[in-house]
Coordinates of C-alpha atoms and ligand atoms in Angstrom, one line a residue:
Chain A
M1 CA 22.3 61.4 -20.3
N2 CA 21.2 63.5 -23.4
E3 CA 22.5 60.6 -25.6
I4 CA 19.9 58.3 -23.8
W5 CA 17.1 60.7 -24.1
A6 CA 17.7 61.1 -27.9
G7 CA 17.9 57.6 -28.1
L8 CA 14.7 56.9 -26.3
Q9 CA 12.8 59.5 -28.6
A10 CA 14.3 57.8 -31.7
A11 CA 13.6 54.4 -30.4
L12 CA 10.0 55.2 -29.8
F13 CA 9.9 56.7 -33.3
L14 CA 11.3 53.4 -34.7
V15 CA 8.7 51.3 -32.7
F16 CA 5.6 53.5 -33.8
T17 CA 6.6 53.7 -37.6
L18 CA 7.2 50.0 -37.7
D19 CA 10.8 50.4 -38.9
K20 CA 11.6 47.8 -41.4
D21 CA 14.9 46.5 -39.7
L22 CA 13.1 46.6 -36.5
V23 CA 10.2 44.5 -37.6
E24 CA 12.3 42.1 -39.4
I25 CA 14.5 41.3 -36.4
T26 CA 11.4 41.0 -34.2
L27 CA 9.8 38.5 -36.5
R28 CA 13.0 36.4 -36.8
S29 CA 13.3 36.3 -33.0
L30 CA 9.6 35.2 -32.8
Q31 CA 10.1 32.6 -35.5
V32 CA 13.3 31.1 -34.0
S33 CA 11.9 31.1 -30.3
L34 CA 8.5 30.0 -31.3
S35 CA 10.0 27.0 -33.4
A36 CA 12.2 26.0 -30.4
L37 CA 9.3 26.2 -28.2
V38 CA 7.1 24.0 -30.3
I39 CA 9.9 21.3 -30.8
A40 CA 11.0 21.6 -26.9
S41 CA 7.3 21.1 -25.9
A42 CA 6.5 18.4 -28.2
I43 CA 9.5 16.5 -26.6
A44 CA 9.4 17.8 -23.0
L45 CA 5.6 17.9 -22.2
P46 CA 4.9 14.2 -22.8
F47 CA 8.2 13.2 -21.3
G48 CA 7.7 15.2 -18.1
T49 CA 4.4 13.6 -17.8
W50 CA 5.7 10.2 -18.4
L51 CA 8.3 10.7 -15.9
A52 CA 5.6 11.8 -13.3
I53 CA 3.5 8.6 -13.7
R54 CA 6.2 5.9 -14.5
R55 CA 8.2 4.2 -11.8
F56 CA 11.2 2.6 -13.2
R57 CA 14.7 1.9 -11.9
Y58 CA 16.6 5.1 -13.1
R59 CA 13.8 7.5 -12.2
R60 CA 15.6 9.5 -9.7
A61 CA 18.7 9.6 -11.7
T62 CA 16.9 10.9 -14.6
I63 CA 15.2 13.5 -12.6
A64 CA 18.5 14.7 -11.2
A65 CA 19.9 14.7 -14.8
L66 CA 17.2 16.9 -15.9
N67 CA 17.8 19.3 -13.2
A68 CA 21.5 19.4 -14.1
L69 CA 20.6 20.0 -17.6
M70 CA 18.3 22.9 -16.6
G71 CA 21.3 24.5 -14.9
L72 CA 23.5 24.4 -18.1
P73 CA 25.1 27.8 -18.9
P74 CA 23.5 28.6 -22.5
V75 CA 26.9 29.9 -23.7
V76 CA 28.3 26.3 -23.0
V77 CA 25.3 24.8 -25.0
G78 CA 26.1 27.3 -27.9
L79 CA 29.7 26.1 -27.8
I80 CA 28.9 22.3 -27.9
V81 CA 26.3 23.0 -30.6
Y82 CA 29.0 24.9 -32.5
L83 CA 31.4 22.1 -32.3
L84 CA 28.9 19.7 -33.5
L85 CA 27.6 21.5 -36.4
S86 CA 31.1 23.1 -37.4
R87 CA 32.5 21.8 -40.8
S88 CA 34.9 19.4 -38.9
G89 CA 32.2 18.2 -36.6
P90 CA 30.1 15.1 -36.8
F91 CA 27.0 17.1 -38.3
G92 CA 29.1 19.5 -40.5
V93 CA 28.2 18.1 -43.8
L94 CA 24.6 19.3 -43.0
G95 CA 25.8 23.0 -43.3
L96 CA 23.6 24.2 -40.5
L97 CA 26.0 26.5 -38.7
F98 CA 25.2 30.2 -38.9
S99 CA 21.5 29.4 -39.9
P100 CA 18.2 29.9 -37.9
T101 CA 18.1 26.1 -37.6
A102 CA 21.2 26.0 -35.7
M103 CA 19.8 28.5 -33.3
I104 CA 16.7 26.8 -32.9
I105 CA 18.5 23.6 -32.0
A106 CA 20.5 25.4 -29.4
Q107 CA 17.4 27.0 -28.0
V108 CA 15.6 23.5 -27.7
I109 CA 18.4 22.2 -25.8
I110 CA 18.4 25.0 -23.5
I111 CA 14.6 25.1 -22.8
A112 CA 13.6 21.5 -23.0
P113 CA 15.0 20.6 -19.7
L114 CA 13.1 23.6 -18.1
I115 CA 9.8 22.6 -19.6
A116 CA 10.1 19.0 -18.7
S117 CA 10.9 19.9 -15.2
I118 CA 8.1 22.2 -14.5
T119 CA 5.9 19.8 -16.3
H120 CA 7.1 16.9 -14.2
Q121 CA 6.4 18.6 -11.0
A122 CA 2.8 19.7 -11.8
M123 CA 2.0 16.3 -13.3
R124 CA 3.2 14.6 -10.2
E125 CA 0.8 16.3 -8.1
L126 CA -2.1 15.8 -10.4
W127 CA -1.1 12.2 -10.8
A128 CA -1.2 11.7 -6.8
E129 CA -4.6 13.1 -6.9
Y130 CA -6.1 11.0 -9.8
H131 CA -4.1 7.8 -9.2
D132 CA -6.6 5.7 -7.3
L133 CA -9.6 6.6 -9.8
L134 CA -7.6 6.0 -12.8
I135 CA -6.4 2.7 -11.5
S136 CA -9.8 1.7 -10.5
L137 CA -11.3 2.6 -13.8
N138 CA -8.9 0.3 -15.4
T139 CA -7.6 3.0 -17.7
T140 CA -4.8 2.2 -20.3
K141 CA -1.5 3.9 -20.1
R142 CA -2.6 6.0 -23.1
Q143 CA -5.8 7.1 -21.5
R144 CA -3.9 8.1 -18.2
I145 CA -1.4 10.4 -19.9
F146 CA -4.2 11.7 -22.1
T147 CA -6.3 12.5 -19.2
L148 CA -3.4 14.1 -17.2
I149 CA -2.4 16.4 -20.0
R150 CA -6.0 17.5 -20.6
D151 CA -6.5 18.4 -16.9
G152 CA -3.2 19.7 -16.3
K153 CA -3.1 21.8 -19.5
R154 CA -2.9 25.0 -17.5
A155 CA 0.3 23.8 -15.7
L156 CA 1.5 22.6 -19.3
L157 CA 1.0 26.0 -20.7
T158 CA 2.8 27.7 -17.8
A159 CA 5.8 25.4 -18.5
A160 CA 5.8 26.3 -22.2
L161 CA 5.5 30.0 -21.4
A162 CA 8.4 29.6 -19.2
G163 CA 10.4 28.0 -21.7
F164 CA 9.3 30.7 -24.3
G165 CA 10.4 33.5 -22.0
R166 CA 13.7 31.8 -21.5
A167 CA 14.3 31.4 -25.2
I168 CA 13.3 34.8 -26.3
G169 CA 15.6 36.6 -23.8
E170 CA 18.8 34.3 -24.6
V171 CA 21.6 35.7 -26.1
G172 CA 24.8 33.6 -25.4
A173 CA 24.1 30.5 -27.2
I174 CA 22.5 31.9 -30.4
M175 CA 25.2 34.4 -30.9
I176 CA 27.6 31.7 -31.0
V177 CA 25.8 29.1 -33.3
G178 CA 23.8 32.0 -35.4
G179 CA 26.8 34.4 -35.9
N180 CA 24.4 37.4 -35.5
I181 CA 24.3 37.9 -39.4
D182 CA 22.4 40.8 -40.7
H183 CA 19.2 39.7 -42.6
A184 CA 20.1 36.1 -41.7
T185 CA 20.4 35.3 -38.1
R186 CA 20.1 38.5 -36.2
V187 CA 17.5 38.4 -33.6
L188 CA 16.5 40.9 -30.9
T189 CA 18.9 39.9 -28.3
T190 CA 21.9 39.6 -30.4
A191 CA 21.1 42.9 -32.3
I192 CA 20.7 44.7 -29.1
A193 CA 24.1 43.5 -28.0
L194 CA 25.6 44.5 -31.2
E195 CA 24.0 48.1 -31.4
T196 CA 24.9 48.8 -27.9
G197 CA 28.4 47.9 -28.8
K198 CA 28.3 50.3 -31.8
G199 CA 26.8 53.1 -29.9
D200 CA 23.5 53.1 -31.7
F201 CA 21.3 53.4 -28.8
A202 CA 18.1 54.1 -30.8
L203 CA 17.8 50.9 -32.5
A204 CA 19.1 49.1 -29.4
L205 CA 16.5 50.7 -27.1
G206 CA 13.7 50.2 -29.6
L207 CA 14.5 46.5 -29.9
G208 CA 14.7 46.5 -26.1
F209 CA 11.1 47.9 -25.8
V210 CA 9.8 45.2 -27.9
L211 CA 11.8 42.5 -26.0
I212 CA 10.6 43.8 -22.6
A213 CA 6.9 44.1 -23.9
L214 CA 7.1 40.3 -25.0
A215 CA 8.8 39.2 -21.8
M216 CA 6.1 41.1 -19.8
L217 CA 3.3 39.6 -21.8
V218 CA 4.6 36.2 -21.1
N219 CA 4.9 36.8 -17.4
F220 CA 1.6 38.3 -17.2
A221 CA 0.1 35.2 -18.9
I222 CA 1.9 33.0 -16.5
H223 CA 0.4 35.0 -13.6
A224 CA -2.9 35.0 -15.0
L225 CA -2.9 31.3 -15.6
S226 CA -1.7 30.2 -12.2
R227 CA -4.0 32.3 -10.5
T228 CA -7.1 30.9 -12.2
E229 CA -5.5 27.4 -11.5
R230 CA -5.5 28.3 -7.7
E231 CA -9.0 29.6 -7.8
G232 CA -10.1 26.5 -9.6
T233 CA -12.0 28.2 -12.3
W234 CA -12.0 26.6 -15.7
Chain B
M1 CA -24.7 -5.7 -18.3
V2 CA -25.7 -6.8 -14.8
N3 CA -24.4 -10.2 -14.3
P4 CA -26.3 -12.0 -11.6
T5 CA -23.7 -14.9 -11.3
M6 CA -20.6 -12.6 -10.4
S7 CA -19.3 -13.9 -7.0
A8 CA -15.9 -13.9 -5.4
N9 CA -13.7 -16.5 -3.7
L10 CA -10.8 -15.4 -1.5
S11 CA -8.5 -18.1 -0.4
Q12 CA -5.7 -17.7 2.0
V13 CA -5.3 -14.2 1.1
I14 CA -2.3 -12.3 3.0
V15 CA -1.2 -8.8 2.5
K16 CA 2.0 -7.6 4.1
R17 CA 3.4 -4.3 4.0
R18 CA 6.9 -3.3 5.4
G19 CA 7.3 -6.9 6.8
S20 CA 4.1 -6.9 8.8
V21 CA 0.9 -8.8 7.9
I22 CA -2.0 -6.1 7.6
L23 CA -4.5 -8.4 6.3
G24 CA -5.3 -12.1 6.4
P25 CA -4.9 -15.0 6.2
I26 CA -8.5 -14.5 4.8
E27 CA -10.9 -17.2 3.7
L28 CA -14.1 -15.9 2.2
T29 CA -16.9 -16.5 -0.3
L30 CA -18.9 -13.5 -1.2
A31 CA -22.5 -14.1 -1.6
R32 CA -24.0 -13.2 -5.0
Q33 CA -26.4 -10.7 -4.1
G34 CA -27.3 -8.0 -1.7
I35 CA -25.4 -5.4 0.4
T36 CA -22.3 -6.4 2.5
I37 CA -21.2 -4.3 5.3
V38 CA -17.6 -4.6 6.3
L39 CA -17.3 -3.4 10.0
G40 CA -14.5 -3.1 12.3
P41 CA -12.3 -0.7 14.4
N42 CA -9.8 1.8 12.6
G43 CA -6.7 0.0 11.2
A44 CA -8.7 -3.5 11.1
G45 CA -8.0 -3.7 7.5
K46 CA -11.3 -2.8 6.0
T47 CA -10.0 -0.6 3.3
T48 CA -7.3 -3.1 2.4
L49 CA -9.8 -5.9 2.0
L50 CA -12.1 -3.8 -0.4
K51 CA -9.0 -3.1 -2.4
V52 CA -8.0 -6.6 -2.6
L53 CA -11.4 -7.7 -3.7
H54 CA -11.2 -4.9 -6.4
G55 CA -7.9 -6.2 -7.5
V56 CA -6.0 -2.8 -7.0
E57 CA -4.1 -3.9 -3.8
R58 CA -1.1 -6.1 -4.4
I59 CA -1.6 -9.5 -2.3
S60 CA 1.5 -11.2 -0.7
S61 CA -0.1 -14.8 -1.1
G62 CA -3.4 -16.5 -1.6
S63 CA -5.6 -15.9 -4.4
V64 CA -8.7 -14.0 -5.2
D65 CA -11.0 -15.4 -7.7
W66 CA -14.0 -13.7 -9.4
S67 CA -16.5 -16.0 -11.1
V68 CA -15.7 -14.2 -14.4
P69 CA -12.3 -13.5 -16.0
D70 CA -10.2 -10.8 -14.2
E71 CA -10.3 -8.4 -17.0
L72 CA -14.1 -8.5 -17.2
A73 CA -14.5 -8.4 -13.5
R74 CA -12.5 -5.1 -13.1
Q75 CA -14.4 -3.6 -16.0
S76 CA -17.7 -4.2 -14.2
Q77 CA -16.7 -3.0 -10.9
A78 CA -16.6 0.5 -9.3
F79 CA -14.9 1.7 -6.3
I80 CA -15.6 4.9 -4.4
F81 CA -12.7 5.9 -2.2
Q82 CA -12.9 7.4 1.1
K83 CA -12.0 10.8 -0.3
P84 CA -13.7 10.7 -3.7
T85 CA -11.6 12.2 -6.6
M86 CA -12.9 14.9 -8.5
L87 CA -11.5 15.4 -11.9
R88 CA -10.8 19.0 -12.4
R89 CA -13.5 19.4 -14.8
S90 CA -17.1 20.2 -14.9
V91 CA -20.0 18.0 -13.1
R92 CA -20.9 16.8 -16.7
E93 CA -17.5 15.8 -17.7
N94 CA -17.1 14.0 -14.6
L95 CA -20.2 12.0 -15.2
A96 CA -19.2 11.3 -18.7
Y97 CA -15.6 10.3 -18.2
P98 CA -16.2 6.5 -17.3
L99 CA -18.3 6.3 -20.4
Q100 CA -15.7 8.1 -22.7
L101 CA -13.0 5.5 -21.6
L102 CA -15.2 2.7 -23.0
D103 CA -16.0 4.6 -26.2
Y104 CA -19.6 5.0 -25.9
K105 CA -21.4 6.9 -28.3
K106 CA -22.0 10.8 -27.8
A107 CA -25.5 10.4 -27.8
E108 CA -25.7 7.6 -25.4
I109 CA -23.4 9.4 -23.0
A110 CA -25.3 12.8 -22.9
E111 CA -28.5 10.6 -22.3
R112 CA -27.0 8.7 -19.2
V113 CA -25.4 12.0 -18.0
A114 CA -28.7 13.8 -18.0
L115 CA -30.5 10.8 -16.4
W116 CA -27.8 10.7 -13.4
A117 CA -27.4 14.3 -13.0
H118 CA -31.2 14.3 -12.4
R119 CA -31.0 11.3 -10.1
I120 CA -28.6 13.1 -7.7
D121 CA -30.2 16.4 -8.1
L122 CA -27.4 18.2 -9.7
G123 CA -29.3 18.6 -12.8
D124 CA -28.8 22.3 -12.8
M125 CA -25.3 22.2 -11.8
L126 CA -23.9 20.3 -14.9
D127 CA -21.5 23.0 -15.8
R128 CA -20.1 23.8 -12.4
S129 CA -16.6 22.7 -11.6
A130 CA -16.6 19.5 -9.6
P131 CA -13.9 20.3 -7.2
R132 CA -15.9 23.3 -6.0
L133 CA -18.9 21.3 -5.1
S134 CA -19.9 20.8 -1.3
G135 CA -18.9 17.6 0.4
G136 CA -22.3 15.9 0.1
E137 CA -22.5 16.9 -3.7
Q138 CA -19.1 15.4 -4.4
Q139 CA -20.0 12.3 -2.8
K140 CA -23.2 12.0 -4.7
L141 CA -21.2 12.9 -8.0
A142 CA -18.9 10.2 -7.2
L143 CA -21.6 7.6 -6.7
A144 CA -23.4 8.4 -9.8
R145 CA -20.0 8.5 -11.8
A146 CA -19.6 4.9 -10.4
L147 CA -23.1 3.7 -11.0
I148 CA -23.2 5.1 -14.6
R149 CA -21.6 2.1 -16.0
D150 CA -24.2 -0.1 -14.7
P151 CA -21.4 -2.0 -12.5
D152 CA -22.1 -5.5 -11.4
V153 CA -20.3 -4.7 -8.1
L154 CA -19.8 -1.5 -6.4
F155 CA -17.2 -0.9 -3.5
L156 CA -17.7 2.1 -1.2
D157 CA -15.2 3.1 1.5
E158 CA -16.9 4.9 4.4
P159 CA -19.0 6.9 1.7
C160 CA -20.9 8.9 4.5
A161 CA -18.0 9.8 6.6
N162 CA -18.3 13.6 7.3
L163 CA -21.7 14.0 5.7
D164 CA -24.7 15.5 7.2
A165 CA -27.8 13.5 7.8
R166 CA -29.5 14.8 4.6
S167 CA -26.8 13.8 2.3
T168 CA -26.3 10.3 4.1
R169 CA -30.0 9.9 3.6
E170 CA -29.8 10.7 -0.2
I171 CA -26.8 8.5 -0.6
E172 CA -28.5 5.5 1.1
K173 CA -31.5 5.7 -1.1
L174 CA -29.3 5.8 -4.0
L175 CA -27.5 2.6 -2.8
V176 CA -30.8 0.8 -2.2
D177 CA -31.8 1.7 -5.7
A178 CA -28.6 0.4 -7.1
Q179 CA -29.0 -2.7 -5.2
S180 CA -32.5 -3.6 -6.1
S181 CA -31.6 -3.0 -9.8
G182 CA -29.1 -5.8 -9.3
T183 CA -25.7 -4.1 -8.4
R184 CA -23.9 -6.1 -5.7
I185 CA -22.7 -3.6 -3.0
I186 CA -19.8 -4.0 -0.6
M187 CA -19.1 -1.0 1.8
T188 CA -17.5 -0.3 4.9
T189 CA -18.9 2.4 7.5
H190 CA -18.4 3.6 10.9
N191 CA -21.9 4.4 11.3
I192 CA -23.7 1.3 13.0
G193 CA -27.0 2.8 12.3
Q194 CA -26.4 2.9 8.6
A195 CA -25.0 -0.7 8.8
R196 CA -28.5 -1.9 10.4
R197 CA -30.4 -0.1 7.7
L198 CA -28.3 -1.3 4.6
A199 CA -26.9 -4.8 5.5
N200 CA -27.9 -7.9 4.2
D201 CA -24.9 -9.5 5.6
V202 CA -22.0 -8.5 7.7
L203 CA -18.2 -8.9 7.7
F204 CA -16.6 -7.9 11.0
L205 CA -12.8 -7.5 10.6
L206 CA -10.4 -7.4 13.6
N207 CA -6.7 -6.8 13.5
G208 CA -6.6 -8.0 9.7
K209 CA -8.6 -11.1 10.4
L210 CA -12.2 -11.9 9.4
H211 CA -13.4 -12.3 13.1
E212 CA -17.1 -12.9 12.5
Q213 CA -19.4 -13.1 9.5
G214 CA -23.1 -13.8 8.9
A215 CA -26.5 -12.7 8.0
A216 CA -27.2 -9.1 9.1
M217 CA -30.1 -9.9 11.3
T218 CA -28.5 -12.4 13.4
F219 CA -25.1 -10.4 13.6
F220 CA -26.9 -7.3 14.9
K221 CA -29.2 -9.3 17.2
E222 CA -26.9 -11.8 18.5
P223 CA -23.3 -11.3 17.7
K224 CA -21.4 -14.7 18.3
T225 CA -18.1 -13.2 19.5
P226 CA -17.5 -11.0 22.4
E227 CA -15.5 -8.5 20.5
A228 CA -18.4 -8.2 18.1
K229 CA -20.7 -7.6 20.7
S230 CA -18.7 -4.7 22.5
F231 CA -18.0 -3.2 19.1
L232 CA -21.8 -2.8 18.4
E233 CA -22.3 -1.6 22.0
G234 CA -19.8 1.2 21.1
D235 CA -16.9 -0.1 23.3
I236 CA -13.3 0.1 22.3
V237 CA -12.4 -3.1 20.6
E238 CA -8.5 -4.1 20.8
Ligands
ADP301 N1 0.8 1.1 2.4 C1 0.7 0.7 3.8 N2 2.1 0.4 4.3 C2 2.0 0.2 5.6 N3 1.1 0.0 6.3 C3 -0.2 0.1 5.8 C4 -0.4 0.4 4.5 N4 -1.7 0.5 4.1 C5 -2.2 0.2 5.1 N5 -1.5 0.0 6.3 C6 -1.8 -0.5 7.7 O1 -2.8 -1.6 7.6 C7 -3.8 -1.6 8.5 C8 -5.1 -1.7 7.8 O2 -5.3 -0.5 7.1 P1 -6.8 -0.2 6.6 O3 -7.2 -1.3 5.7 O4 -6.8 1.2 6.0 O5 -7.8 -0.3 7.9 P2 -9.2 0.3 8.0 O6 -9.7 0.8 6.6 O7 -10.0 -0.7 8.5 O8 -9.1 1.6 8.8 C9 -3.5 -0.2 9.3 O9 -2.8 -0.6 10.4 C10 -2.6 0.5 8.3 O10 -1.7 1.4 9.2
MG302 MG1 -10.2 2.5 6.0

């Protein structure tokens, strides 16, 4: 128990003095997860919207596949990306393994299906509401997608935040493809795993505080967004 | 933009859904001016007929010909659905939307929005969110949003269902104004009083067929068919 108390105190000290390692690791975490978020959103938001308004032959199958992808265990994603990027893999020549880029790739694969799925659901509702009007106004496909994205932006933001929340807290995949290398690929979650293993609770807890704060911030934002959505104020 | 020569011709139009005929066969030439009221009991096919005319309902056979090319016809028509869609935006943005789609200049949009907001008496609510307006305000907004493009033809599907007398009166006034500035109006209603006040001519639908049609004066005074007669008297028509 004493050890944990001491750890807590040391952790708070690290946080409030803006410890160099702590700041570096936090920034790298943000850099990796935000990059993954931007890329995944650029793919998943339009794709989810398109899926909501477009009828095509394999639509149901695509949605089922999306849901299956959403349930992929991150560790397995890590393994697959590792195999693809490893020296003997098809993309081995790029030399990306154990780099932040590899971690971003893994996170994009993990969160894009989640973002697309949430987007699809929200956009389907909005499309049902707008369908008759947009058809009657003779809108082009572009105009329809643009209108839905504009008026569904709260839902899209919620989807993106959910994706970010998942990315920032993820450990399995980035541990495998990033390798948790000090000053190179170490991020909040992998550092916590390592420091806990070493018994350095101060740094582990300090990093934990930062992670919790980030997660709470994201959840708070999602909550606030969905409330304004329901009350219809914008 | 108002095109006085826009008229429609329906030939042998049939709409089938799930194997059964819900409308037709319909043979119809729409007069070029005035207000046409479509009457008939629930399920007679009124909504379907309006959508067919507007070109948003798939027809199973027959043809619908407007006197202008299809694309132009659609662009110069507006449709107000029974439950009007409010974009999740402000009143101002709802009014501006149809003009933005056609790339109107900002200044022109602002000018028209101000004019129409004033006409529907929502001038001081421009920044309110449209989905939170009352039913009557929403219906007026939908009407202004439809008229803001100066359509040649305006379709309305029971625009005054669930509205109080005052809102109904306001809507009717806007319709009469639009009509006299050249917009062709085709609307359904369950309110016989409203039909009498507005109609120049009447289409009476029964079981998906055009049961009777004619000038309003004659139709209301001396309906030719017994079904139209009992419908006007408020009896249940099968
Ligand atoms: N998509 C559809 N599938 C099956 N039946 C439909 C569909 N749309 C309308 N109908 C049926 O067609 C008939 C005419 O509908 P509608 O045009 O809405 O009538 P009205 O507007 O006169 O009440 C009704 O019996 C209705 O149930
Ligand atoms: Mg109807």
